[in-house]
């Protein structure tokens, strides 16, 4: 009891100390890697953020610290020291980041503007950082638990201002304990702060797949049962994927995946207080048990496994989330990497890039017979009634799917006719056919696909344009299981810029679909969209009934067909409708 009382007084003392110095107040971290997702581009492995070899002209930090003299020396930035009256952002460094990060191309992700542990969405380049605290706490490798990793991660994410972010915790990769090990854990006698406590093979496999732009399933560890929950979380990679863990530098294969490594250095007393607060309030442990585990496992593990890895860090961040100068440096570097990889959809440049270029060989246009021209005349006519629009659209869709069906592989197949004679025909040569519609207009093509392909499996993707950034965003996804060997028919009624189609194709590739087995079918496409898709995915076959040459300033196809979904479902607004009408109360 005396130990508990002493610890309680110590907690109160440091809590008062934290109130006086915001830099050491409430961070909830442990060691973090910032994996800036994998999608189309990969950052060279091992690229340092600020080293003498790669940046010989790097300036000194604003507090007089010189840049490291060699590639093996870490940058240590002290940052500002603030009192309680100083606004939190008063000493933030000025960033010249070029275009707003909101204008960066964001690839598919299921998360939007949130930082969530273990949960996902989809993505772009790969910069990995691992943040750790100087003295130790719970888990080894460059900065102990409760060092402020999560706070640093959140502040970096806020400063980046990128819509889709995944925060992935190394805690998810603890090994499942046996019955004997669970008894030890219940008595605080199991060492969770040792490299052997983590499933590094699964961790390395997961990060490697993320760097390849693949979707992954992440286990969710339950600290109460010391096992993994039944349901795993799916991660698609995002604009920014942050991986945080205390043993992030403990495995050689894992280190090879990291392009930038950050060590978060926080005072050991503060880390101990945070660990006590976290384990008691969140994990239901008592003070004696936490202190016992700290002295027996946490502190020795920090000294043996974590503190020595400081030399591997590219940047050392003292005081965790309170060091805004260091955080600004990291944010500037991330912005520069995103800019270098041109992750922004510049639609104006895209619109002019294809001019005077021949249509790609992967494009197949339905023969413009009088019948096809007649149907186009009807559905393009703004005076066409909704019933006629639906009828002739369905006829055209059926012809389009039949055309797409001819691009699927076939093999010779001999059958016997009722007259007893052999007939040499052909049959589909593949595992399965899966149809995926891009909602909502693409869903109208599903009946035609079902009519042509018996027992076809159907998936759906909802992609909408962000009105602020102009970028496509994934809002909903439902795909059949195991499409890795399937021939996938991706359906959207119109393709103008190709942005939504490219995002949908990226989703399919993330789910292990093969690029050369994807067919993009659309009633009407613009040349701009055709070139964009063909350039990004040269093995995808593109099938359409017509290609229009232009798009207007709003990226609508010209002459076009109008908003297909509105005309088909009858949701198009009357000519005299205006936004002001929304303010009128209904009777």
XYZ file of C-alpha atoms in Angstrom:
587
model
C 0.000 0.000 0.000
C 2.904 2.346 0.690
C 4.103 1.789 -2.861
C 0.637 2.589 -4.200
C 0.380 5.749 -2.100
C 3.817 6.900 -3.246
C 2.931 6.293 -6.864
C -0.362 8.149 -6.413
C 1.446 11.191 -5.053
C 3.955 10.949 -7.873
C 1.154 10.887 -10.447
C -0.395 13.996 -8.900
C 2.977 15.750 -8.914
C 3.697 15.036 -12.560
C 0.128 15.918 -13.510
C 0.661 19.360 -11.982
C 3.969 19.538 -13.794
C 2.193 18.705 -17.058
C -0.208 21.606 -16.535
C 2.744 24.004 -16.387
C 4.437 22.698 -19.522
C 2.036 21.800 -22.324
C 4.750 19.902 -24.195
C 4.579 17.036 -21.713
C 0.834 17.001 -21.194
C -1.411 14.132 -22.223
C 0.070 12.305 -25.180
C -1.003 8.729 -25.670
C 1.619 7.106 -27.861
C 4.263 4.541 -28.326
C 6.372 4.281 -31.460
C 4.941 5.136 -34.816
C 5.727 4.521 -38.425
C 4.163 6.848 -40.899
C 3.548 4.849 -44.014
C 2.356 7.299 -46.592
C 0.373 4.886 -48.517
C 1.160 2.736 -51.392
C -0.848 3.167 -54.499
C 0.617 4.102 -57.834
C 4.090 5.193 -56.737
C 6.729 3.823 -54.394
C 9.287 5.939 -52.557
C 12.857 4.558 -52.647
C 13.436 2.498 -49.520
C 15.718 3.999 -46.923
C 15.391 7.638 -47.948
C 16.425 9.853 -45.046
C 14.484 12.961 -44.164
C 17.408 15.209 -43.288
C 20.901 13.792 -43.542
C 24.180 15.286 -44.551
C 24.653 12.879 -47.450
C 21.303 13.421 -49.125
C 20.889 17.086 -48.243
C 24.363 18.628 -48.005
C 22.989 22.131 -47.953
C 20.367 21.509 -45.290
C 19.961 24.522 -43.027
C 20.350 24.515 -39.302
C 17.199 24.263 -37.228
C 15.714 27.534 -36.034
C 17.088 26.930 -32.537
C 20.693 26.717 -33.665
C 21.114 22.963 -34.050
C 23.140 22.053 -37.109
C 21.968 19.423 -39.581
C 23.584 16.016 -39.161
C 27.102 15.716 -40.469
C 26.593 12.286 -42.001
C 23.852 9.951 -43.140
C 24.223 7.977 -39.930
C 23.656 10.979 -37.686
C 20.095 11.902 -36.777
C 18.630 15.377 -36.845
C 17.715 16.492 -33.354
C 15.468 19.518 -33.223
C 14.761 21.036 -29.859
C 11.700 23.051 -30.864
C 10.210 25.891 -28.866
C 9.603 25.859 -25.136
C 6.275 27.427 -24.294
C 4.637 28.540 -21.111
C 0.968 28.211 -20.301
C 0.152 31.647 -21.709
C 1.655 30.944 -25.124
C -0.858 29.897 -27.792
C -0.205 26.338 -28.999
C 0.478 27.413 -32.569
C 2.386 30.613 -31.802
C 5.774 29.069 -32.486
C 4.887 26.884 -35.431
C 7.309 27.139 -38.308
C 6.202 28.598 -41.613
C 5.586 25.997 -44.285
C 5.917 26.615 -48.009
C 4.195 23.518 -49.243
C 2.960 24.648 -52.626
C -0.586 23.578 -53.465
C -2.863 22.762 -50.573
C -2.692 19.104 -49.602
C -6.444 19.002 -50.193
C -5.575 19.172 -53.875
C -3.523 16.000 -53.771
C -4.892 12.985 -55.561
C -6.389 10.711 -52.981
C -6.753 7.129 -53.931
C -9.376 4.818 -52.686
C -10.035 4.739 -48.980
C -12.856 3.818 -46.735
C -11.904 6.340 -44.079
C -12.457 10.064 -44.457
C -10.765 12.766 -42.419
C -10.314 10.588 -39.384
C -7.514 8.853 -37.559
C -8.549 5.367 -36.565
C -6.572 2.486 -35.192
C -6.777 -0.780 -37.104
C -9.324 0.461 -39.605
C -8.925 1.470 -43.264
C -9.358 2.854 -46.841
C -6.881 3.194 -50.341
C -3.792 5.165 -51.778
C -0.345 6.539 -53.222
C 3.365 6.744 -52.348
C 5.317 5.142 -49.613
C 7.195 7.015 -46.931
C 7.450 5.155 -43.679
C 8.468 6.724 -40.421
C 8.796 5.215 -37.026
C 8.454 7.476 -34.045
C 9.753 6.549 -30.659
C 10.362 8.038 -27.269
C 13.828 8.502 -25.844
C 13.711 6.713 -22.534
C 11.632 3.697 -22.285
C 8.217 2.585 -21.377
C 6.180 -0.393 -22.523
C 7.410 -1.865 -25.755
C 10.889 -1.739 -27.157
C 12.349 0.118 -30.093
C 13.059 3.796 -30.195
C 10.746 5.291 -27.702
C 8.607 3.581 -25.178
C 4.945 3.227 -24.809
C 3.043 6.333 -23.751
C 5.768 8.474 -25.271
C 3.310 10.576 -27.232
C 3.359 8.746 -30.555
C -0.377 8.976 -31.112
C -0.401 12.690 -30.317
C 2.471 13.297 -32.737
C 0.669 11.215 -35.351
C -2.558 13.152 -34.951
C -0.806 16.518 -35.163
C 1.039 15.445 -38.306
C -2.224 14.268 -39.832
C -3.961 17.532 -38.928
C -1.127 19.554 -40.439
C -1.134 17.419 -43.593
C -4.885 17.984 -43.957
C -5.276 14.954 -46.210
C -8.816 13.531 -46.273
C -8.109 9.797 -45.985
C -5.792 8.532 -43.286
C -5.229 5.163 -41.620
C -3.498 4.871 -38.259
C -2.272 1.302 -37.874
C -1.043 0.143 -34.472
C 1.658 -2.424 -33.875
C -0.443 -3.605 -30.925
C -2.610 -5.397 -33.476
C 0.251 -7.771 -34.193
C 0.773 -9.244 -30.737
C 0.900 -13.017 -30.849
C -2.066 -14.983 -29.540
C -1.201 -16.294 -26.069
C -1.461 -19.916 -25.071
C -3.437 -20.918 -21.962
C -0.232 -20.996 -19.932
C 0.866 -17.592 -21.215
C -2.555 -16.129 -20.428
C -2.152 -17.172 -16.793
C 1.197 -15.385 -16.711
C -0.355 -12.292 -18.302
C -3.153 -12.271 -15.715
C -0.498 -12.082 -12.982
C 1.527 -9.448 -14.899
C 4.305 -12.012 -15.393
C 4.205 -12.179 -19.203
C 6.674 -10.012 -21.106
C 4.771 -7.989 -23.713
C 7.846 -5.777 -24.181
C 9.986 -8.292 -26.011
C 10.373 -8.766 -29.781
C 9.176 -12.355 -29.415
C 5.774 -11.054 -28.285
C 5.048 -9.718 -31.797
C 4.136 -11.563 -34.980
C 6.758 -9.913 -37.186
C 6.192 -12.267 -40.110
C 2.560 -11.154 -40.389
C 3.543 -7.531 -39.815
C 6.201 -7.530 -42.550
C 3.857 -9.327 -44.943
C 1.131 -6.762 -44.257
C 3.329 -3.696 -44.784
C 4.880 -5.207 -47.893
C 1.422 -5.723 -49.403
C 0.467 -2.156 -48.522
C 3.565 -0.879 -50.320
C 2.467 -2.891 -53.351
C -0.934 -1.187 -53.282
C -2.817 -4.272 -52.107
C -5.616 -4.467 -49.597
C -4.806 -6.282 -46.355
C -6.653 -7.674 -43.366
C -5.476 -6.479 -39.956
C -6.031 -8.456 -36.740
C -7.623 -6.683 -33.781
C -5.949 -7.595 -30.490
C -8.013 -7.778 -27.300
C -5.918 -6.937 -24.225
C -8.568 -8.320 -21.905
C -8.569 -11.830 -23.403
C -5.006 -11.584 -24.790
C -6.191 -12.904 -28.125
C -7.328 -11.701 -31.522
C -10.935 -10.849 -32.167
C -12.809 -12.940 -34.688
C -13.413 -10.075 -37.083
C -10.323 -8.658 -38.808
C -10.275 -5.175 -40.302
C -9.684 -4.586 -44.001
C -7.207 -1.839 -44.936
C -6.936 -0.504 -48.466
C -4.093 1.915 -48.080
C -4.769 5.630 -48.055
C -3.291 8.998 -48.804
C -1.489 8.570 -45.504
C -1.094 5.297 -43.616
C 0.499 5.614 -40.187
C 1.937 2.535 -38.528
C 2.925 2.977 -34.892
C 4.609 0.534 -32.575
C 7.273 0.284 -29.952
C 9.304 -2.442 -31.648
C 9.267 -0.823 -35.063
C 13.063 -0.969 -35.402
C 13.504 -4.425 -33.876
C 13.277 -6.449 -37.088
C 15.683 -6.190 -40.029
C 13.047 -7.040 -42.636
C 10.730 -4.420 -41.187
C 13.486 -1.804 -41.296
C 13.925 -2.451 -45.018
C 10.348 -1.311 -45.563
C 10.855 2.005 -43.790
C 11.879 5.019 -45.779
C 11.853 7.506 -42.925
C 12.342 6.712 -39.268
C 11.451 9.079 -36.435
C 12.307 8.625 -32.786
C 10.034 10.386 -30.278
C 11.978 11.204 -27.143
C 9.920 11.835 -24.005
C 10.977 12.051 -20.367
C 10.790 8.670 -18.624
C 8.795 10.017 -15.653
C 6.128 11.394 -17.957
C 5.926 8.127 -19.859
C 5.494 6.217 -16.620
C 2.627 8.462 -15.526
C 0.918 8.064 -18.882
C 1.342 4.302 -18.760
C -0.160 4.175 -15.274
C -3.115 6.268 -16.369
C -3.692 4.234 -19.530
C -3.359 0.750 -18.036
C -5.496 1.575 -15.006
C -8.311 3.401 -16.822
C -8.364 1.564 -20.160
C -7.082 -1.937 -19.399
C -8.441 -2.494 -15.905
C -5.109 -3.064 -14.154
C -4.119 -2.084 -10.635
C -1.219 0.164 -9.667
C 0.870 -2.629 -8.117
C 0.538 -4.742 -11.270
C 1.520 -1.889 -13.565
C 4.568 -1.015 -11.443
C 5.574 -4.678 -11.240
C 5.357 -5.072 -15.009
C 7.215 -1.811 -15.576
C 10.175 -2.725 -13.359
C 10.323 -6.337 -14.505
C 9.796 -5.988 -18.267
C 9.185 -2.479 -19.588
C 12.237 -0.628 -18.327
C 14.736 -3.439 -19.104
C 13.223 -3.874 -22.570
C 13.574 -0.169 -23.278
C 17.218 -0.189 -22.253
C 17.976 -3.352 -24.222
C 15.873 -3.057 -27.386
C 14.534 0.466 -27.844
C 17.032 3.051 -26.645
C 19.930 1.589 -28.711
C 17.894 1.994 -31.901
C 17.979 5.774 -31.622
C 20.976 5.639 -33.962
C 18.719 4.208 -36.686
C 16.351 7.184 -36.604
C 16.425 9.855 -39.274
C 14.843 12.381 -36.908
C 14.702 12.533 -33.122
C 11.692 14.471 -31.811
C 12.084 15.541 -28.171
C 8.958 16.161 -26.075
C 6.634 14.401 -28.504
C 3.525 16.293 -29.561
C 4.721 19.557 -28.009
C 7.553 19.948 -30.517
C 5.778 21.723 -33.353
C 9.015 22.670 -35.143
C 9.918 19.016 -35.640
C 6.354 18.184 -36.668
C 6.408 20.998 -39.238
C 9.661 19.633 -40.673
C 8.086 16.207 -41.076
C 4.970 17.678 -42.678
C 7.055 19.719 -45.112
C 8.960 16.624 -46.144
C 5.776 14.617 -46.674
C 4.280 17.417 -48.764
C 7.411 17.596 -50.888
C 7.313 13.848 -51.490
C 3.667 13.993 -52.535
C 4.408 16.880 -54.876
C 7.382 15.063 -56.413
C 5.166 12.135 -57.250
C 2.525 14.383 -58.800
C -0.362 12.889 -56.907
C -2.756 15.638 -57.892
C -5.292 15.124 -60.651
C -4.645 18.153 -62.832
C -7.751 17.888 -64.967
C -6.828 20.814 -67.195
C -3.523 19.201 -68.097
C -5.225 15.844 -68.464
C -7.768 17.317 -70.840
C -5.092 18.574 -73.230
C -2.581 15.743 -72.874
C -4.415 13.414 -75.267
C -4.972 15.916 -78.062
C -3.710 14.810 -81.479
C -3.074 11.339 -80.085
C -4.631 8.250 -81.691
C -7.114 6.249 -79.667
C -5.458 3.386 -77.762
C -5.459 -0.134 -79.147
C -7.155 -1.427 -76.004
C -10.326 0.455 -77.011
C -13.121 -1.315 -78.889
C -16.078 0.711 -80.173
C -19.328 -0.980 -81.150
C -19.852 -0.804 -84.905
C -21.867 2.289 -85.753
C -24.668 0.575 -87.674
C -27.916 2.411 -88.521
C -29.517 0.571 -85.592
C -26.874 1.795 -83.126
C -26.981 5.331 -84.533
C -30.745 5.329 -84.231
C -30.651 4.337 -80.558
C -28.036 7.011 -79.854
C -30.249 9.578 -81.560
C -33.116 8.732 -79.242
C -31.242 8.611 -75.927
C -29.201 11.753 -76.690
C -32.331 13.759 -77.506
C -33.250 15.929 -74.517
C -36.937 15.724 -75.526
C -37.024 11.918 -75.236
C -39.455 10.685 -72.605
C -38.147 8.697 -69.671
C -39.883 5.501 -70.829
C -38.256 5.681 -74.252
C -34.914 6.624 -72.725
C -34.970 3.518 -70.516
C -36.168 1.205 -73.315
C -33.523 2.171 -75.861
C -30.784 2.402 -73.227
C -31.496 -1.205 -72.250
C -31.329 -2.282 -75.899
C -27.983 -0.573 -76.305
C -26.672 -2.044 -73.041
C -27.521 -5.552 -74.239
C -25.540 -5.033 -77.445
C -22.646 -3.577 -75.444
C -22.478 -6.544 -73.058
C -22.642 -8.964 -75.999
C -19.696 -7.111 -77.527
C -17.750 -7.264 -74.254
C -18.522 -10.981 -73.961
C -16.626 -11.592 -77.211
C -13.396 -10.403 -75.535
C -13.496 -13.142 -72.903
C -11.289 -16.182 -73.550
C -12.847 -19.213 -75.208
C -11.813 -22.685 -76.243
C -12.975 -25.269 -78.745
C -15.867 -27.369 -77.497
C -17.436 -30.224 -79.475
C -21.058 -31.162 -78.849
C -23.457 -33.621 -80.463
C -26.545 -32.293 -82.207
C -30.016 -33.936 -81.983
C -29.273 -35.435 -85.398
C -26.318 -37.303 -83.898
C -23.692 -35.183 -85.635
C -20.734 -33.467 -83.976
C -20.592 -29.698 -83.908
C -17.354 -27.876 -83.197
C -18.175 -24.764 -81.218
C -16.602 -22.662 -78.507
C -17.152 -22.188 -74.788
C -15.932 -19.793 -72.111
C -12.428 -20.659 -70.926
C -11.970 -19.140 -67.493
C -12.792 -19.595 -63.835
C -15.712 -17.154 -63.414
C -17.226 -13.908 -64.632
C -17.842 -11.146 -62.109
C -19.684 -7.929 -62.842
C -18.950 -4.763 -60.860
C -21.130 -1.681 -61.290
C -20.021 1.850 -60.444
C -23.037 3.299 -58.657
C -25.393 4.668 -59.385
C -25.616 4.762 -63.201
C -23.542 1.619 -63.669
C -26.155 -0.376 -61.776
C -28.565 0.051 -64.697
C -26.346 -2.254 -66.780
C -26.667 -5.207 -64.397
C -29.865 -6.654 -65.974
C -28.175 -6.759 -69.383
C -25.158 -8.507 -67.882
C -27.339 -11.076 -66.111
C -29.251 -11.707 -69.331
C -26.063 -12.429 -71.256
C -23.912 -14.138 -68.594
C -25.666 -16.867 -66.617
C -24.821 -17.146 -62.891
C -22.629 -14.040 -62.974
C -21.557 -12.638 -59.604
C -22.241 -8.942 -58.973
C -20.331 -6.366 -56.932
C -20.914 -2.652 -56.395
C -18.713 0.411 -55.916
C -19.960 3.891 -55.012
C -17.579 6.664 -56.041
C -18.568 10.316 -55.810
C -16.769 13.549 -56.551
C -15.696 15.695 -53.616
C -17.206 19.126 -54.235
C -14.322 20.878 -52.443
C -11.372 19.126 -54.072
C -12.912 17.862 -57.305
C -11.446 14.432 -56.585
C -13.231 11.069 -56.689
C -13.879 9.462 -53.312
C -14.878 5.899 -52.476
C -17.959 5.763 -50.243
C -19.159 2.165 -50.526
C -17.706 -1.145 -51.627
C -19.127 -4.640 -51.870
C -17.249 -7.233 -53.884
C -17.683 -11.000 -54.186
C -15.081 -13.102 -52.414
C -11.935 -14.194 -54.228
C -11.931 -12.385 -57.561
C -8.232 -13.034 -58.166
C -8.897 -15.453 -61.050
C -12.174 -13.930 -62.276
C -12.726 -11.992 -65.467
C -14.237 -8.745 -64.197
C -16.649 -6.631 -66.251
C -16.601 -3.110 -64.775
C -19.715 -1.132 -65.736
C -20.351 2.614 -65.851
C -22.773 4.276 -68.250
C -20.610 7.310 -69.022
C -16.894 8.034 -68.646
C -15.732 11.633 -69.051
C -12.401 12.241 -67.271
C -11.915 8.608 -66.285
C -11.204 9.498 -62.652
C -13.952 7.311 -61.162
C -13.165 4.436 -63.509
C -9.477 4.537 -62.597
C -10.286 4.558 -58.902
C -12.621 1.591 -59.377
C -9.941 -0.311 -61.281
C -7.496 0.451 -58.480
C -9.953 -1.019 -55.983
C -10.222 -4.192 -58.062
C -6.442 -4.501 -58.249
C -6.226 -4.025 -54.487
C -8.535 -7.030 -54.182
C -6.144 -9.113 -56.297
C -8.021 -8.855 -59.589
C -5.676 -9.157 -62.571
C -5.376 -6.096 -64.774
C -5.486 -8.066 -68.026
C -8.754 -9.698 -66.901
C -10.636 -6.421 -66.358
C -13.030 -5.095 -69.013
C -14.360 -1.540 -68.651
C -17.699 -1.183 -70.462
C -19.558 2.102 -70.917
C -22.347 3.367 -73.153
C -20.533 6.625 -73.863
C -16.982 7.803 -73.261
C -14.987 10.966 -73.893
C -11.609 10.747 -75.579
C -10.074 12.258 -72.458
C -11.393 9.411 -70.300
C -10.326 6.753 -72.787
C -6.755 8.036 -72.874
C -6.589 8.470 -69.095
C -7.702 4.908 -68.349
C -5.566 3.390 -71.095
C -2.479 5.275 -69.925
C -2.922 4.339 -66.263
C -3.921 0.716 -66.921
C -2.638 -0.361 -70.345
C -3.854 -3.954 -69.983
C -7.488 -3.099 -69.227
C -9.789 -3.591 -72.223
C -12.178 -0.695 -72.886
C -15.485 -1.325 -74.686
C -18.042 1.369 -75.527
C -20.765 2.189 -78.041
C -19.436 5.673 -78.898
C -16.587 8.079 -78.126
C -17.218 11.842 -78.032
C -14.276 14.146 -78.603
C -14.789 16.912 -76.046
C -15.542 17.687 -72.425
C -16.563 21.141 -71.238
C -15.157 23.185 -68.363
C -17.303 21.171 -65.942
C -15.912 17.965 -67.474
C -19.248 16.962 -68.975
C -19.098 15.003 -72.224
C -19.871 17.082 -75.346
C -22.238 16.559 -77.169
C -22.895 13.881 -74.579
C -26.018 12.319 -73.188
C -26.694 14.427 -70.084
C -26.716 12.991 -66.573
C -27.541 9.382 -67.351
C -28.514 8.457 -63.789
C -30.901 11.392 -63.426
C -32.576 10.696 -66.771
C -32.848 6.953 -66.140
C -34.154 7.133 -62.570
C -36.251 10.250 -63.137
C -34.368 12.353 -60.607
C -33.369 15.177 -62.939
C -34.595 18.570 -61.709
C -37.192 20.575 -63.668
C -35.787 23.460 -65.762
C -37.096 26.139 -63.371
C -35.662 24.487 -60.245
C -33.077 26.373 -58.171
C -31.204 25.902 -54.917
C -33.419 28.571 -53.345
C -36.372 26.214 -53.660
C -34.785 23.995 -51.026
C -35.408 26.720 -48.467
C -39.148 26.803 -49.140
C -41.172 24.930 -46.516
C -43.310 22.123 -47.882
C -47.049 22.236 -47.337
